[in-house]
PDB file of C-alpha atoms in Angstrom:
ATOM      1  CA  GLU A   1      84.755 -62.881 298.243  1.00  0.00           C
ATOM      2  CA  VAL A   2      84.377 -60.011 300.692  1.00  0.00           C
ATOM      3  CA  GLN A   3      83.936 -56.690 298.913  1.00  0.00           C
ATOM      4  CA  LEU A   4      83.608 -53.224 300.436  1.00  0.00           C
ATOM      5  CA  VAL A   5      83.050 -50.286 298.098  1.00  0.00           C
ATOM      6  CA  GLU A   6      83.055 -46.753 299.466  1.00  0.00           C
ATOM      7  CA  SER A   7      81.481 -43.756 297.768  1.00  0.00           C
ATOM      8  CA  GLY A   8      80.423 -40.201 298.516  1.00  0.00           C
ATOM      9  CA  GLY A   9      83.772 -38.480 298.928  1.00  0.00           C
ATOM     10  CA  GLY A  10      84.647 -35.181 297.327  1.00  0.00           C
ATOM     11  CA  LEU A  11      85.543 -31.529 297.880  1.00  0.00           C
ATOM     12  CA  VAL A  12      83.506 -29.742 300.552  1.00  0.00           C
ATOM     13  CA  GLN A  13      83.812 -26.368 302.264  1.00  0.00           C
ATOM     14  CA  PRO A  14      84.608 -26.107 305.979  1.00  0.00           C
ATOM     15  CA  GLY A  15      81.471 -26.245 308.095  1.00  0.00           C
ATOM     16  CA  ARG A  16      79.490 -28.178 305.493  1.00  0.00           C
ATOM     17  CA  SER A  17      78.300 -31.795 305.509  1.00  0.00           C
ATOM     18  CA  LEU A  18      79.013 -34.957 303.553  1.00  0.00           C
ATOM     19  CA  LYS A  19      77.682 -38.508 303.760  1.00  0.00           C
ATOM     20  CA  LEU A  20      79.831 -41.503 302.896  1.00  0.00           C
ATOM     21  CA  SER A  21      78.476 -44.926 301.974  1.00  0.00           C
ATOM     22  CA  CYS A  22      80.075 -48.356 301.950  1.00  0.00           C
ATOM     23  CA  ALA A  23      78.350 -51.118 299.997  1.00  0.00           C
ATOM     24  CA  ALA A  24      79.207 -54.592 301.289  1.00  0.00           C
ATOM     25  CA  SER A  25      78.961 -57.938 299.542  1.00  0.00           C
ATOM     26  CA  GLY A  26      80.315 -61.461 299.790  1.00  0.00           C
ATOM     27  CA  PHE A  27      79.320 -62.008 303.427  1.00  0.00           C
ATOM     28  CA  THR A  28      76.336 -61.710 305.765  1.00  0.00           C
ATOM     29  CA  PHE A  29      76.577 -58.004 306.569  1.00  0.00           C
ATOM     30  CA  SER A  30      74.304 -58.169 309.624  1.00  0.00           C
ATOM     31  CA  ASP A  31      76.694 -60.596 311.374  1.00  0.00           C
ATOM     32  CA  TYR A  32      79.628 -58.194 311.667  1.00  0.00           C
ATOM     33  CA  ASN A  33      80.688 -55.027 313.425  1.00  0.00           C
ATOM     34  CA  MET A  34      81.857 -52.393 310.957  1.00  0.00           C
ATOM     35  CA  ALA A  35      84.105 -49.361 311.163  1.00  0.00           C
ATOM     36  CA  TRP A  36      85.476 -46.287 309.428  1.00  0.00           C
ATOM     37  CA  VAL A  37      89.224 -45.625 309.420  1.00  0.00           C
ATOM     38  CA  ARG A  38      90.823 -42.579 307.836  1.00  0.00           C
ATOM     39  CA  GLN A  39      94.227 -41.569 306.548  1.00  0.00           C
ATOM     40  CA  ALA A  40      95.222 -37.955 306.016  1.00  0.00           C
ATOM     41  CA  PRO A  41      97.466 -37.346 302.981  1.00  0.00           C
ATOM     42  CA  LYS A  42     100.951 -38.777 303.588  1.00  0.00           C
ATOM     43  CA  LYS A  43      99.990 -39.609 307.198  1.00  0.00           C
ATOM     44  CA  GLY A  44      99.204 -42.709 309.235  1.00  0.00           C
ATOM     45  CA  LEU A  45      95.982 -44.561 309.922  1.00  0.00           C
ATOM     46  CA  GLU A  46      93.380 -43.304 312.388  1.00  0.00           C
ATOM     47  CA  TRP A  47      90.284 -45.103 313.646  1.00  0.00           C
ATOM     48  CA  VAL A  48      87.164 -42.940 313.355  1.00  0.00           C
ATOM     49  CA  ALA A  49      84.084 -44.888 314.428  1.00  0.00           C
ATOM     50  CA  THR A  50      82.666 -48.376 314.951  1.00  0.00           C
ATOM     51  CA  ILE A  51      79.114 -49.705 314.888  1.00  0.00           C
ATOM     52  CA  SER A  52      77.938 -53.028 316.255  1.00  0.00           C
ATOM     53  CA  TYR A  53      76.462 -55.705 313.988  1.00  0.00           C
ATOM     54  CA  ASP A  54      72.874 -54.710 314.833  1.00  0.00           C
ATOM     55  CA  GLY A  55      73.463 -50.958 315.054  1.00  0.00           C
ATOM     56  CA  SER A  56      72.668 -50.816 318.745  1.00  0.00           C
ATOM     57  CA  SER A  57      76.114 -49.579 319.801  1.00  0.00           C
ATOM     58  CA  THR A  58      78.369 -46.932 318.316  1.00  0.00           C
ATOM     59  CA  TYR A  59      81.815 -45.668 319.292  1.00  0.00           C
ATOM     60  CA  TYR A  60      83.712 -42.578 318.107  1.00  0.00           C
ATOM     61  CA  ARG A  61      87.084 -41.001 318.519  1.00  0.00           C
ATOM     62  CA  ASP A  62      86.890 -37.799 320.539  1.00  0.00           C
ATOM     63  CA  SER A  63      87.755 -35.461 317.660  1.00  0.00           C
ATOM     64  CA  VAL A  64      84.639 -36.467 315.671  1.00  0.00           C
ATOM     65  CA  LYS A  65      82.204 -37.058 318.529  1.00  0.00           C
ATOM     66  CA  GLY A  66      79.117 -34.894 318.087  1.00  0.00           C
ATOM     67  CA  ARG A  67      79.978 -34.136 314.435  1.00  0.00           C
ATOM     68  CA  PHE A  68      80.058 -37.581 312.769  1.00  0.00           C
ATOM     69  CA  THR A  69      77.385 -40.282 312.888  1.00  0.00           C
ATOM     70  CA  ILE A  70      77.995 -43.887 311.902  1.00  0.00           C
ATOM     71  CA  SER A  71      74.962 -45.934 310.885  1.00  0.00           C
ATOM     72  CA  ARG A  72      74.032 -49.000 308.891  1.00  0.00           C
ATOM     73  CA  ASP A  73      71.184 -50.469 306.880  1.00  0.00           C
ATOM     74  CA  ASN A  74      71.415 -54.242 307.196  1.00  0.00           C
ATOM     75  CA  ALA A  75      68.650 -54.760 304.641  1.00  0.00           C
ATOM     76  CA  LYS A  76      70.793 -52.927 302.077  1.00  0.00           C
ATOM     77  CA  SER A  77      74.170 -54.242 303.347  1.00  0.00           C
ATOM     78  CA  THR A  78      75.376 -50.670 303.527  1.00  0.00           C
ATOM     79  CA  LEU A  79      77.417 -48.723 306.069  1.00  0.00           C
ATOM     80  CA  TYR A  80      77.240 -44.932 306.324  1.00  0.00           C
ATOM     81  CA  LEU A  81      79.181 -42.063 307.817  1.00  0.00           C
ATOM     82  CA  GLN A  82      77.366 -38.746 308.123  1.00  0.00           C
ATOM     83  CA  MET A  83      79.951 -36.000 308.567  1.00  0.00           C
ATOM     84  CA  ASP A  84      78.761 -32.587 309.746  1.00  0.00           C
ATOM     85  CA  SER A  85      80.632 -29.388 310.632  1.00  0.00           C
ATOM     86  CA  LEU A  86      83.601 -30.552 308.618  1.00  0.00           C
ATOM     87  CA  ARG A  87      87.039 -29.114 309.340  1.00  0.00           C
ATOM     88  CA  SER A  88      90.214 -28.964 307.301  1.00  0.00           C
ATOM     89  CA  GLU A  89      91.744 -31.582 309.590  1.00  0.00           C
ATOM     90  CA  ASP A  90      89.059 -34.064 308.458  1.00  0.00           C
ATOM     91  CA  THR A  91      90.691 -34.142 305.016  1.00  0.00           C
ATOM     92  CA  ALA A  92      91.608 -37.783 304.449  1.00  0.00           C
ATOM     93  CA  THR A  93      90.910 -40.967 302.584  1.00  0.00           C
ATOM     94  CA  TYR A  94      88.119 -42.749 304.448  1.00  0.00           C
ATOM     95  CA  TYR A  95      88.103 -46.544 304.481  1.00  0.00           C
ATOM     96  CA  CYS A  96      85.319 -48.792 305.659  1.00  0.00           C
ATOM     97  CA  ALA A  97      86.469 -51.971 307.336  1.00  0.00           C
ATOM     98  CA  ARG A  98      84.943 -55.225 308.550  1.00  0.00           C
ATOM     99  CA  GLU A  99      85.920 -57.065 311.693  1.00  0.00           C
ATOM    100  CA  GLY A 100      87.387 -60.562 311.693  1.00  0.00           C
ATOM    101  CA  LEU A 101      88.396 -63.195 314.235  1.00  0.00           C
ATOM    102  CA  MET A 102      90.438 -61.471 316.964  1.00  0.00           C
ATOM    103  CA  VAL A 103      90.945 -58.453 314.734  1.00  0.00           C
ATOM    104  CA  LEU A 104      88.959 -55.268 314.279  1.00  0.00           C
ATOM    105  CA  PHE A 105      89.765 -54.555 310.645  1.00  0.00           C
ATOM    106  CA  ALA A 106      90.167 -57.758 308.658  1.00  0.00           C
ATOM    107  CA  TYR A 107      88.872 -56.438 305.334  1.00  0.00           C
ATOM    108  CA  TRP A 108      89.130 -52.925 303.890  1.00  0.00           C
ATOM    109  CA  GLY A 109      87.534 -51.065 301.040  1.00  0.00           C
ATOM    110  CA  GLN A 110      89.518 -49.098 298.487  1.00  0.00           C
ATOM    111  CA  GLY A 111      88.783 -45.796 300.226  1.00  0.00           C
ATOM    112  CA  THR A 112      87.104 -42.524 299.264  1.00  0.00           C
ATOM    113  CA  LEU A 113      88.863 -39.157 299.455  1.00  0.00           C
ATOM    114  CA  VAL A 114      87.296 -36.303 301.403  1.00  0.00           C
ATOM    115  CA  THR A 115      88.865 -32.869 300.957  1.00  0.00           C
ATOM    116  CA  VAL A 116      87.701 -30.054 303.220  1.00  0.00           C
ATOM    117  CA  SER A 117      88.787 -26.731 301.776  1.00  0.00           C
ATOM    118  CA  SER A 118      87.386 -23.352 300.819  1.00  0.00           C
TER     119      SER A 118
ATOM    120  CA  ASP B   1      94.196 -43.870 325.546  1.00  0.00           C
ATOM    121  CA  ILE B   2      96.575 -46.716 324.731  1.00  0.00           C
ATOM    122  CA  GLN B   3      99.718 -45.554 322.919  1.00  0.00           C
ATOM    123  CA  MET B   4     101.480 -47.773 320.390  1.00  0.00           C
ATOM    124  CA  THR B   5     105.143 -46.884 319.941  1.00  0.00           C
ATOM    125  CA  GLN B   6     106.395 -48.389 316.691  1.00  0.00           C
ATOM    126  CA  SER B   7     110.043 -48.677 315.652  1.00  0.00           C
ATOM    127  CA  PRO B   8     111.963 -48.109 313.547  1.00  0.00           C
ATOM    128  CA  ALA B   9     110.269 -45.339 311.573  1.00  0.00           C
ATOM    129  CA  SER B  10     112.077 -46.500 308.467  1.00  0.00           C
ATOM    130  CA  LEU B  11     114.534 -49.145 307.408  1.00  0.00           C
ATOM    131  CA  SER B  12     116.337 -50.309 304.335  1.00  0.00           C
ATOM    132  CA  ALA B  13     117.162 -53.978 303.897  1.00  0.00           C
ATOM    133  CA  SER B  14     118.515 -56.317 301.234  1.00  0.00           C
ATOM    134  CA  LEU B  15     116.749 -59.213 299.543  1.00  0.00           C
ATOM    135  CA  GLU B  16     116.674 -62.369 301.688  1.00  0.00           C
ATOM    136  CA  GLU B  17     117.552 -60.335 304.791  1.00  0.00           C
ATOM    137  CA  ILE B  18     115.672 -60.791 308.074  1.00  0.00           C
ATOM    138  CA  VAL B  19     113.610 -57.744 309.063  1.00  0.00           C
ATOM    139  CA  THR B  20     112.028 -57.048 312.457  1.00  0.00           C
ATOM    140  CA  ILE B  21     109.590 -54.276 313.352  1.00  0.00           C
ATOM    141  CA  THR B  22     108.370 -53.728 316.897  1.00  0.00           C
ATOM    142  CA  CYS B  23     105.441 -52.065 318.659  1.00  0.00           C
ATOM    143  CA  GLN B  24     105.391 -51.261 322.342  1.00  0.00           C
ATOM    144  CA  ALA B  25     101.969 -50.891 323.951  1.00  0.00           C
ATOM    145  CA  SER B  26     101.584 -48.403 326.804  1.00  0.00           C
ATOM    146  CA  GLN B  27      99.532 -50.936 328.760  1.00  0.00           C
ATOM    147  CA  ASP B  28      98.399 -54.531 328.598  1.00  0.00           C
ATOM    148  CA  ILE B  29      96.456 -55.301 325.417  1.00  0.00           C
ATOM    149  CA  GLY B  30      96.632 -59.075 325.595  1.00  0.00           C
ATOM    150  CA  ASN B  31      96.735 -60.547 322.100  1.00  0.00           C
ATOM    151  CA  TRP B  32      94.663 -57.760 320.536  1.00  0.00           C
ATOM    152  CA  LEU B  33      97.428 -56.773 318.188  1.00  0.00           C
ATOM    153  CA  ALA B  34      97.380 -56.844 314.409  1.00  0.00           C
ATOM    154  CA  TRP B  35      99.911 -55.994 311.718  1.00  0.00           C
ATOM    155  CA  TYR B  36      99.112 -54.464 308.326  1.00  0.00           C
ATOM    156  CA  GLN B  37     101.038 -53.789 305.147  1.00  0.00           C
ATOM    157  CA  GLN B  38     100.152 -50.827 302.974  1.00  0.00           C
ATOM    158  CA  LYS B  39     101.506 -50.170 299.505  1.00  0.00           C
ATOM    159  CA  PRO B  40     101.311 -46.763 297.768  1.00  0.00           C
ATOM    160  CA  GLY B  41      97.785 -45.879 296.693  1.00  0.00           C
ATOM    161  CA  LYS B  42      96.333 -49.071 298.183  1.00  0.00           C
ATOM    162  CA  SER B  43      94.322 -49.927 301.261  1.00  0.00           C
ATOM    163  CA  PRO B  44      96.029 -51.716 304.168  1.00  0.00           C
ATOM    164  CA  GLN B  45      96.207 -55.500 304.038  1.00  0.00           C
ATOM    165  CA  LEU B  46      96.018 -57.681 307.140  1.00  0.00           C
ATOM    166  CA  LEU B  47      99.145 -59.753 307.790  1.00  0.00           C
ATOM    167  CA  ILE B  48      98.937 -60.913 311.409  1.00  0.00           C
ATOM    168  CA  TYR B  49      96.065 -60.976 313.908  1.00  0.00           C
ATOM    169  CA  GLY B  50      95.825 -62.075 317.516  1.00  0.00           C
ATOM    170  CA  ALA B  51      99.515 -61.060 317.807  1.00  0.00           C
ATOM    171  CA  THR B  52     100.774 -64.312 316.264  1.00  0.00           C
ATOM    172  CA  SER B  53      98.235 -65.720 313.781  1.00  0.00           C
ATOM    173  CA  LEU B  54      98.927 -65.474 310.070  1.00  0.00           C
ATOM    174  CA  ALA B  55      96.058 -64.071 307.997  1.00  0.00           C
ATOM    175  CA  ASP B  56      94.749 -66.093 305.049  1.00  0.00           C
ATOM    176  CA  GLY B  57      96.941 -65.937 301.979  1.00  0.00           C
ATOM    177  CA  VAL B  58      99.875 -64.256 303.723  1.00  0.00           C
ATOM    178  CA  PRO B  59     103.269 -65.866 302.993  1.00  0.00           C
ATOM    179  CA  SER B  60     104.787 -67.881 305.825  1.00  0.00           C
ATOM    180  CA  ARG B  61     107.898 -65.679 305.857  1.00  0.00           C
ATOM    181  CA  PHE B  62     105.799 -63.236 307.903  1.00  0.00           C
ATOM    182  CA  SER B  63     105.413 -64.005 311.604  1.00  0.00           C
ATOM    183  CA  GLY B  64     104.315 -62.220 314.753  1.00  0.00           C
ATOM    184  CA  SER B  65     105.419 -62.591 318.345  1.00  0.00           C
ATOM    185  CA  ARG B  66     104.711 -61.118 321.745  1.00  0.00           C
ATOM    186  CA  SER B  67     106.777 -60.537 324.851  1.00  0.00           C
ATOM    187  CA  GLY B  68     104.691 -58.853 327.519  1.00  0.00           C
ATOM    188  CA  THR B  69     103.559 -55.555 326.011  1.00  0.00           C
ATOM    189  CA  GLN B  70     106.106 -55.642 323.179  1.00  0.00           C
ATOM    190  CA  TYR B  71     105.020 -57.051 319.851  1.00  0.00           C
ATOM    191  CA  SER B  72     107.162 -57.885 316.846  1.00  0.00           C
ATOM    192  CA  LEU B  73     106.645 -58.531 313.173  1.00  0.00           C
ATOM    193  CA  LYS B  74     109.369 -60.557 311.491  1.00  0.00           C
ATOM    194  CA  ILE B  75     109.976 -61.044 307.799  1.00  0.00           C
ATOM    195  CA  SER B  76     112.289 -64.014 307.607  1.00  0.00           C
ATOM    196  CA  ARG B  77     113.599 -63.513 304.047  1.00  0.00           C
ATOM    197  CA  LEU B  78     112.795 -60.159 302.485  1.00  0.00           C
ATOM    198  CA  GLN B  79     111.335 -60.421 298.999  1.00  0.00           C
ATOM    199  CA  VAL B  80     110.988 -57.847 296.226  1.00  0.00           C
ATOM    200  CA  GLU B  81     107.241 -57.472 296.857  1.00  0.00           C
ATOM    201  CA  ASP B  82     107.619 -56.691 300.582  1.00  0.00           C
ATOM    202  CA  PRO B  83     108.503 -52.955 300.566  1.00  0.00           C
ATOM    203  CA  GLY B  84     105.739 -50.727 301.851  1.00  0.00           C
ATOM    204  CA  ILE B  85     104.575 -49.203 305.105  1.00  0.00           C
ATOM    205  CA  TYR B  86     103.799 -51.498 308.009  1.00  0.00           C
ATOM    206  CA  TYR B  87     101.437 -50.589 310.839  1.00  0.00           C
ATOM    207  CA  CYS B  88     100.514 -52.230 314.117  1.00  0.00           C
ATOM    208  CA  LEU B  89      97.047 -51.821 315.626  1.00  0.00           C
ATOM    209  CA  GLN B  90      95.756 -52.366 319.137  1.00  0.00           C
ATOM    210  CA  GLY B  91      92.168 -53.540 319.208  1.00  0.00           C
ATOM    211  CA  TYR B  92      91.907 -53.991 322.959  1.00  0.00           C
ATOM    212  CA  SER B  93      90.016 -50.810 323.832  1.00  0.00           C
ATOM    213  CA  ALA B  94      88.655 -47.719 322.116  1.00  0.00           C
ATOM    214  CA  PRO B  95      90.020 -45.426 320.874  1.00  0.00           C
ATOM    215  CA  TYR B  96      91.728 -48.108 318.790  1.00  0.00           C
ATOM    216  CA  THR B  97      95.204 -46.913 317.939  1.00  0.00           C
ATOM    217  CA  PHE B  98      97.733 -47.614 315.239  1.00  0.00           C
ATOM    218  CA  GLY B  99     101.473 -47.321 315.440  1.00  0.00           C
ATOM    219  CA  ALA B 100     102.999 -44.468 313.429  1.00  0.00           C
ATOM    220  CA  GLY B 101     104.189 -46.859 310.736  1.00  0.00           C
ATOM    221  CA  THR B 102     107.474 -48.286 309.489  1.00  0.00           C
ATOM    222  CA  LYS B 103     108.548 -47.547 305.947  1.00  0.00           C
ATOM    223  CA  LEU B 104     110.413 -50.559 304.570  1.00  0.00           C
ATOM    224  CA  GLU B 105     112.566 -50.155 301.486  1.00  0.00           C
ATOM    225  CA  LEU B 106     114.834 -52.432 299.508  1.00  0.00           C
ATOM    226  CA  LYS B 107     118.513 -51.636 299.644  1.00  0.00           C
TER     227      LYS B 107
END
């Protein structure tokens, strides 16, 4: 059974940093592209970043480019999101997601809440 | 960026009723269209991928179709467990974009 478990969320002041983790199990982690998707409170879904199966390619939405870094450790089956220079508009539940056949986000974690506030 | 225009924003339907939700892509995305259901406090669940393929474990009353750049999700006979928010997603090119969502309620 595919399992994705996010951690690392919490309350952080504007301008500070936070690092999210996503522990994967139930599949061969190094075979799949992975992504982060976020959802602001009471709002819709927004893709944040994607990393290729081997970590060689990364893609970001414009609003986080230069501030967020997606990475992975295939030996540990773990996905990361380093978030720097956080802004209030980054407040959201962050989900990690695994690709599937003809679909970017076939499996989702339960999410971790990041609140950026002074 | 590819825009996904989803409609309606909300709808209320009765048990056993047929429900249709649509997404209009701003350009050709081929079959890179997925549909998700999200219930309060839960993560999204995949319903349809490749525009028309049913995800594992999803009831057959859900179906997806495509006509050019318009995509539809149909629930053939609404059941009590179907209310929630439904989203479409284009996975054709980054930035990958979701529709704004359709809130489905039982009448």
